[in-house]
Amino acid sequence: MAEIYHATATAPVNIAVIKYWGKASTKLNTPTNSSLSVTLSQDDLRTITTASCSASFDSDALWLNGAPHDVSNARSQACFAELRALRKAKEDQDSSLPPLSSYKLHLISENNFPTAAGLASSAAGFAAFVRAIADLYELEETPTQLSRIARQGSGSACRSLFGGYVAWEKGSREDGYDSIAVQVAPESHWPTMRAAVLVISDAKKGVSSTSGMQATVATSTLFPNRANVIVPARMEAMKKAIAEKDFEGFAELTMADSNSFHAVCLDTIPPIFYMNDSSRAAVRVVEEINRCAGKKVAAYTFDAGPNAVIYYDEANEDLILGVLKKATDHVTGWSDKYSRISPKVPDGFNDSLLAALSTGVSRIILTGVGSGPLKVPKENALIDNEGNPKSST
Amino acid sequence: MAEIYHATATAPVNIAVIKYWGKASTKLNTPTNSSLSVTLSQDDLRTITTASCSASFDSDALWLNGAPHDVSNARSQACFAELRALRKAKEDQDSSLPPLSSYKLHLISENNFPTAAGLASSAAGFAAFVRAIADLYELEETPTQLSRIARQGSGSACRSLFGGYVAWEKGSREDGYDSIAVQVAPESHWPTMRAAVLVISDAKKGVSSTSGMQATVATSTLFPNRANVIVPARMEAMKKAIAEKDFEGFAELTMADSNSFHAVCLDTIPPIFYMNDSSRAAVRVVEEINRCAGKKVAAYTFDAGPNAVIYYDEANEDLILGVLKKATDHVTGWSDKYSRISPKVPDGFNDSLLAALSTGVSRIILTGVGSGPLKVPKENALIDNEGNPKSST
């Protein structure tokens, strides 16, 4: 058997605070508006991917959590083609390099969080995919340059190539070349940003984000104003709030933009509903925490599903988690690390708001801002000697 | 005891298909956008009010369903003042008229539907209030002229002064003088319009429409475009659909405008939620009926609460009510009049959508387009010989 080349990388999940919703070009996977996210810690949520290639491999293949997945889709193919072209250019410059660009690829990928949780895993997945192949090919492109490729796999994946606070600038070129991610601030700039993910189950699976966002673009009369006027202003305000570590400003913009996104979903024909009664209970609890605090100490945001992500600053952890623990002490996720948190609500808190949250949440994931993709030592690769997944741990 | 003068009138409920949401002036009670409604039959939903006055009465008073209600609020006072001024002008012209404008008023009002149903009863209430006093005073003002007064009591009350299809034109004058209701078409133009009201209970009472709409005006960034651009275009399209008795056009506009209204509620800070998971189940059932029919045969709309109102043409009654009966056969409202309806769904209908509706609906009210206010013979007045409510029937 010919030599197997491989490299392994991890990539994080990111949760947008200014939302991506709407494609300017479905072919290029460019957005109708810029967006901005916080990268979450890989200690809690990450994809690990080993990219490997060999003259012995018969075809490109991908395994996710041990199961084979199709890579014939246009999105995966676009990423393969772009990365191979970059490798090919290197090989053309230096004939001593092994011709990896001509070999088939085997990708082996695992998430450290349950797929059933309904967390958007495609961002971490495509970021790890691109980062691992770029490492395998020893590409020197910057994360921003690679973000152009990851964007073609899954739009929000471009933001998972960085840690900290990340903008996806929509760009203005016809060919999508300037639709890329940039780091607004590293995690070290504002390391005390925390996130509690409330996993909320839903009887009915919502429409996929790809078809949902295109329905919104095609039919919502409120949408153009959001994409063209409201979000551009919010992007600037959010960058300023992050630069100044202004949590109140960050929180106001985060909540307003989440609601604006779900408003244009509701304004779609037929209407798209991602939030359910439990999601709304989470909104009410966050509003009540802020009311009792007399300022914005927590901010909710919802992606294309019912789960709530609640951002807060570490300084207010006892307050925020005290309330959440009182409502959800029974669910998975309250590890020993949080045993010091007493389940309690502040004085004057309307306890009746907790019941609806308590019944709706099935798991909590407690995490915070984190780093971008990381290299994994060769000995920890997910691949066996034949180029197949090692038996899953 | 001095003579008691009295007159009695009924007024209908109306349910908007282009929604009123936002006040241009809270003082004048003028709207940020025009709106359009269907008047519902008084056989099923109406307020009856006896207006009386006498030199013997000590103070203005109102009884609603037998219980005294305050009339010192600015809205009631504005209506009293305007109506008395019109009467006073008549008396000044003709000194033979009794000086009713100087007498205190007793108003006795009853609804033929349960207040607990959460139906907006203030529209019918203020329309009956104004119509009964105008009749007592023998005013010659047209319904449109009276609508200017009813609007000051409760905005949407101005539309309940007419039967059929009614527009409230926002007007452009600073003093609100041209913010009035006009009949777009009488009920005889399109008499086959039917409405099924699904009464849906909600654990949490939503914010009142008066405070909710002002929060939207103050904080929603999507709202100005709705009020200034989207609704004006829809008003014209809706008038055309009604003129042409084009149910599909009527349905598309009705559903889109309901969703647009709830979208700007969601875009309010903090967000306002009126629809709940049961409301959304009603949306899904209507969408599924239309999908199976291959065209729009039913249209949902939601006011400031979770109740669904489903409009349909009588020609499709067996289809629409068959599905609704299958889901809600157990609730109050399926009178003998509808015993001919078989609970059934059309071929290919996704039955799983019915369960969520079945658990959420507590009552159904089956009605249709109806007439404007009606005079009630003196012998049926709600007043006794002392000017107090007759013991309620």
Tab-separated table of N, CA, C and O in Angstrom, chain A residues 278-333:
chain	number	residue	atom	x	y	z
A	278	SER	N	-41.337	27.171	24.153
A	278	SER	CA	-40.211	27.058	25.089
A	278	SER	C	-39.135	28.107	24.768
A	278	SER	O	-38.514	28.667	25.678
A	279	SER	N	-38.916	28.353	23.487
A	279	SER	CA	-37.967	29.408	23.101
A	279	SER	C	-38.430	30.747	23.672
A	279	SER	O	-37.634	31.537	24.190
A	280	ARG	N	-39.722	30.986	23.542
A	280	ARG	CA	-40.267	32.244	24.046
A	280	ARG	C	-40.157	32.324	25.564
A	280	ARG	O	-39.940	33.407	26.119
A	281	ALA	N	-40.254	31.172	26.224
A	281	ALA	CA	-40.066	31.160	27.676
A	281	ALA	C	-38.634	31.590	28.015
A	281	ALA	O	-38.407	32.308	28.998
A	282	ALA	N	-37.673	31.166	27.215
A	282	ALA	CA	-36.273	31.573	27.438
A	282	ALA	C	-36.122	33.087	27.266
A	282	ALA	O	-35.405	33.748	28.032
A	283	VAL	N	-36.788	33.629	26.254
A	283	VAL	CA	-36.765	35.089	26.055
A	283	VAL	C	-37.285	35.793	27.305
A	283	VAL	O	-36.666	36.736	27.815
A	284	ARG	N	-38.402	35.305	27.817
A	284	ARG	CA	-39.032	35.953	28.977
A	284	ARG	C	-38.132	35.885	30.203
A	284	ARG	O	-38.067	36.828	30.995
A	285	VAL	N	-37.455	34.755	30.383
A	285	VAL	CA	-36.567	34.599	31.538
A	285	VAL	C	-35.373	35.556	31.424
A	285	VAL	O	-34.989	36.214	32.396
A	286	VAL	N	-34.808	35.675	30.243
A	286	VAL	CA	-33.683	36.610	30.055
A	286	VAL	C	-34.147	38.047	30.279
A	286	VAL	O	-33.466	38.835	30.964
A	287	GLU	N	-35.310	38.389	29.741
A	287	GLU	CA	-35.837	39.752	29.948
A	287	GLU	C	-36.027	40.018	31.442
A	287	GLU	O	-35.758	41.124	31.927
A	288	GLU	N	-36.472	38.998	32.178
A	288	GLU	CA	-36.733	39.164	33.615
A	288	GLU	C	-35.421	39.286	34.403
A	288	GLU	O	-35.338	40.085	35.356
A	289	ILE	N	-34.414	38.511	34.010
A	289	ILE	CA	-33.085	38.656	34.633
A	289	ILE	C	-32.591	40.102	34.444
A	289	ILE	O	-32.122	40.744	35.388
A	290	ASN	N	-32.714	40.604	33.234
A	290	ASN	CA	-32.232	41.967	32.944
A	290	ASN	C	-33.050	43.021	33.690
A	290	ASN	O	-32.502	44.017	34.164
A	291	ARG	N	-34.355	42.772	33.787
A	291	ARG	CA	-35.195	43.725	34.517
A	291	ARG	C	-34.756	43.793	35.976
A	291	ARG	O	-34.597	44.881	36.539
A	292	CYS	N	-34.547	42.629	36.586
A	292	CYS	CA	-34.136	42.598	37.998
A	292	CYS	C	-32.752	43.234	38.184
A	292	CYS	O	-32.497	43.875	39.203
A	293	ALA	N	-31.879	43.026	37.206
A	293	ALA	CA	-30.512	43.574	37.317
A	293	ALA	C	-30.497	45.077	37.054
A	293	ALA	O	-29.527	45.765	37.385
A	294	GLY	N	-31.557	45.587	36.437
A	294	GLY	CA	-31.601	47.011	36.101
A	294	GLY	C	-30.724	47.362	34.921
A	294	GLY	O	-30.523	48.541	34.606
A	295	LYS	N	-30.174	46.363	34.272
A	295	LYS	CA	-29.389	46.581	33.045
A	295	LYS	C	-29.282	45.255	32.300
A	295	LYS	O	-29.644	44.202	32.836
A	296	LYS	N	-28.758	45.318	31.082
A	296	LYS	CA	-28.652	44.102	30.274
A	296	LYS	C	-27.416	43.310	30.709
A	296	LYS	O	-26.294	43.724	30.438
A	297	VAL	N	-27.655	42.195	31.410
A	297	VAL	CA	-26.552	41.332	31.836
A	297	VAL	C	-26.583	39.993	31.098
A	297	VAL	O	-25.684	39.172	31.256
A	298	ALA	N	-27.612	39.770	30.299
A	298	ALA	CA	-27.742	38.527	29.532
A	298	ALA	C	-28.397	38.859	28.201
A	298	ALA	O	-29.178	39.805	28.107
A	299	ALA	N	-28.045	38.083	27.176
A	299	ALA	CA	-28.586	38.312	25.826
A	299	ALA	C	-28.917	36.982	25.198
A	299	ALA	O	-28.067	36.098	25.142
A	300	TYR	N	-30.163	36.849	24.721
A	300	TYR	CA	-30.538	35.610	24.035
A	300	TYR	C	-30.337	35.763	22.541
A	300	TYR	O	-30.415	36.872	22.003
A	301	THR	N	-30.101	34.634	21.885
A	301	THR	CA	-30.135	34.611	20.423
A	301	THR	C	-30.566	33.216	19.991
A	301	THR	O	-30.287	32.229	20.684
A	302	PHE	N	-31.286	33.142	18.871
A	302	PHE	CA	-31.833	31.879	18.354
A	302	PHE	C	-31.442	31.729	16.892
A	302	PHE	O	-31.661	32.652	16.112
A	303	ASP	N	-30.879	30.562	16.537
A	303	ASP	CA	-30.598	30.276	15.135
A	303	ASP	C	-31.826	29.638	14.480
A	303	ASP	O	-32.931	29.825	14.968
A	304	ALA	N	-31.605	28.892	13.420
A	304	ALA	CA	-32.731	28.294	12.686
A	304	ALA	C	-33.244	27.043	13.397
A	304	ALA	O	-33.231	25.936	12.858
A	305	GLY	N	-33.694	27.226	14.635
A	305	GLY	CA	-34.214	26.138	15.450
A	305	GLY	C	-34.633	26.712	16.782
A	305	GLY	O	-34.441	27.904	17.024
A	306	PRO	N	-35.200	25.879	17.659
A	306	PRO	CA	-35.742	26.415	18.915
A	306	PRO	C	-34.715	26.670	20.022
A	306	PRO	O	-35.038	27.338	21.001
A	307	ASN	N	-33.485	26.143	19.892
A	307	ASN	CA	-32.485	26.296	20.966
A	307	ASN	C	-32.176	27.756	21.272
A	307	ASN	O	-31.996	28.558	20.365
A	308	ALA	N	-32.039	28.051	22.565
A	308	ALA	CA	-31.622	29.397	22.978
A	308	ALA	C	-30.132	29.388	23.296
A	308	ALA	O	-29.639	28.468	23.949
A	309	VAL	N	-29.422	30.391	22.840
A	309	VAL	CA	-28.051	30.631	23.291
A	309	VAL	C	-28.081	31.929	24.092
A	309	VAL	O	-28.576	32.946	23.593
A	310	ILE	N	-27.610	31.850	25.326
A	310	ILE	CA	-27.638	33.029	26.200
A	310	ILE	C	-26.210	33.465	26.492
A	310	ILE	O	-25.441	32.735	27.122
A	311	TYR	N	-25.854	34.641	25.988
A	311	TYR	CA	-24.529	35.207	26.254
A	311	TYR	C	-24.578	36.027	27.540
A	311	TYR	O	-25.572	36.696	27.833
A	312	TYR	N	-23.485	35.980	28.301
A	312	TYR	CA	-23.368	36.827	29.498
A	312	TYR	C	-21.895	37.005	29.804
A	312	TYR	O	-21.047	36.265	29.289
A	313	ASP	N	-21.563	37.974	30.618
A	313	ASP	CA	-20.179	38.160	31.033
A	313	ASP	C	-19.946	37.356	32.310
A	313	ASP	O	-20.808	37.308	33.195
A	314	GLU	N	-18.776	36.743	32.380
A	314	GLU	CA	-18.390	35.920	33.531
A	314	GLU	C	-18.668	36.605	34.865
A	314	GLU	O	-19.012	35.940	35.854
A	315	ALA	N	-18.545	37.928	34.900
A	315	ALA	CA	-18.770	38.670	36.150
A	315	ALA	C	-20.169	38.427	36.707
A	315	ALA	O	-20.396	38.542	37.914
A	316	ASN	N	-21.122	38.085	35.808
A	316	ASN	CA	-22.505	37.868	36.241
A	316	ASN	C	-22.904	36.393	36.242
A	316	ASN	O	-24.084	36.065	36.254
A	317	GLU	N	-21.896	35.523	36.273
A	317	GLU	CA	-22.186	34.096	36.124
A	317	GLU	C	-23.090	33.550	37.227
A	317	GLU	O	-24.022	32.778	36.951
A	318	ASP	N	-22.846	33.940	38.467
A	318	ASP	CA	-23.661	33.396	39.561
A	318	ASP	C	-25.137	33.776	39.388
A	318	ASP	O	-26.030	32.957	39.636
A	319	LEU	N	-25.361	35.005	38.964
A	319	LEU	CA	-26.740	35.470	38.743
A	319	LEU	C	-27.408	34.695	37.605
A	319	LEU	O	-28.485	34.112	37.772
A	320	ILE	N	-26.762	34.685	36.449
A	320	ILE	CA	-27.386	34.089	35.256
A	320	ILE	C	-27.572	32.586	35.456
A	320	ILE	O	-28.660	32.037	35.239
A	321	LEU	N	-26.487	31.911	35.866
A	321	LEU	CA	-26.589	30.458	35.990
A	321	LEU	C	-27.446	30.056	37.182
A	321	LEU	O	-28.065	28.978	37.167
A	322	GLY	N	-27.517	30.904	38.202
A	322	GLY	CA	-28.411	30.616	39.330
A	322	GLY	C	-29.850	30.481	38.850
A	322	GLY	O	-30.559	29.524	39.200
A	323	VAL	N	-30.275	31.412	38.021
A	323	VAL	CA	-31.641	31.375	37.487
A	323	VAL	C	-31.819	30.168	36.559
A	323	VAL	O	-32.796	29.412	36.681
A	324	LEU	N	-30.852	29.969	35.659
A	324	LEU	CA	-30.989	28.855	34.708
A	324	LEU	C	-30.965	27.509	35.443
A	324	LEU	O	-31.687	26.585	35.078
A	325	LYS	N	-30.143	27.427	36.498
A	325	LYS	CA	-30.077	26.169	37.246
A	325	LYS	C	-31.390	25.909	37.982
A	325	LYS	O	-31.862	24.774	38.048
A	326	LYS	N	-31.974	26.973	38.500
A	326	LYS	CA	-33.255	26.799	39.194
A	326	LYS	C	-34.299	26.190	38.240
A	326	LYS	O	-35.089	25.339	38.634
A	327	ALA	N	-34.249	26.608	36.980
A	327	ALA	CA	-35.236	26.099	36.008
A	327	ALA	C	-34.848	24.749	35.426
A	327	ALA	O	-35.723	23.957	35.069
A	328	THR	N	-33.548	24.463	35.327
A	328	THR	CA	-33.123	23.303	34.525
A	328	THR	C	-32.141	22.388	35.259
A	328	THR	O	-31.375	21.665	34.616
A	329	ASP	N	-32.197	22.410	36.561
A	329	ASP	CA	-31.268	21.613	37.375
A	329	ASP	C	-31.313	20.122	37.022
A	329	ASP	O	-30.343	19.392	37.205
A	330	HIS	N	-32.452	19.681	36.487
A	330	HIS	CA	-32.676	18.263	36.205
A	330	HIS	C	-32.057	17.794	34.885
A	330	HIS	O	-32.060	16.602	34.592
A	331	VAL	N	-31.560	18.704	34.048
A	331	VAL	CA	-31.115	18.278	32.710
A	331	VAL	C	-29.611	17.996	32.676
A	331	VAL	O	-28.849	18.439	33.538
A	332	THR	N	-29.181	17.266	31.663
A	332	THR	CA	-27.768	16.983	31.415
A	332	THR	C	-27.005	18.285	31.158
A	332	THR	O	-27.515	19.174	30.487
A	333	GLY	N	-25.788	18.366	31.690
A	333	GLY	CA	-24.947	19.514	31.358
A	333	GLY	C	-24.453	20.294	32.559
A	333	GLY	O	-23.519	21.090	32.441
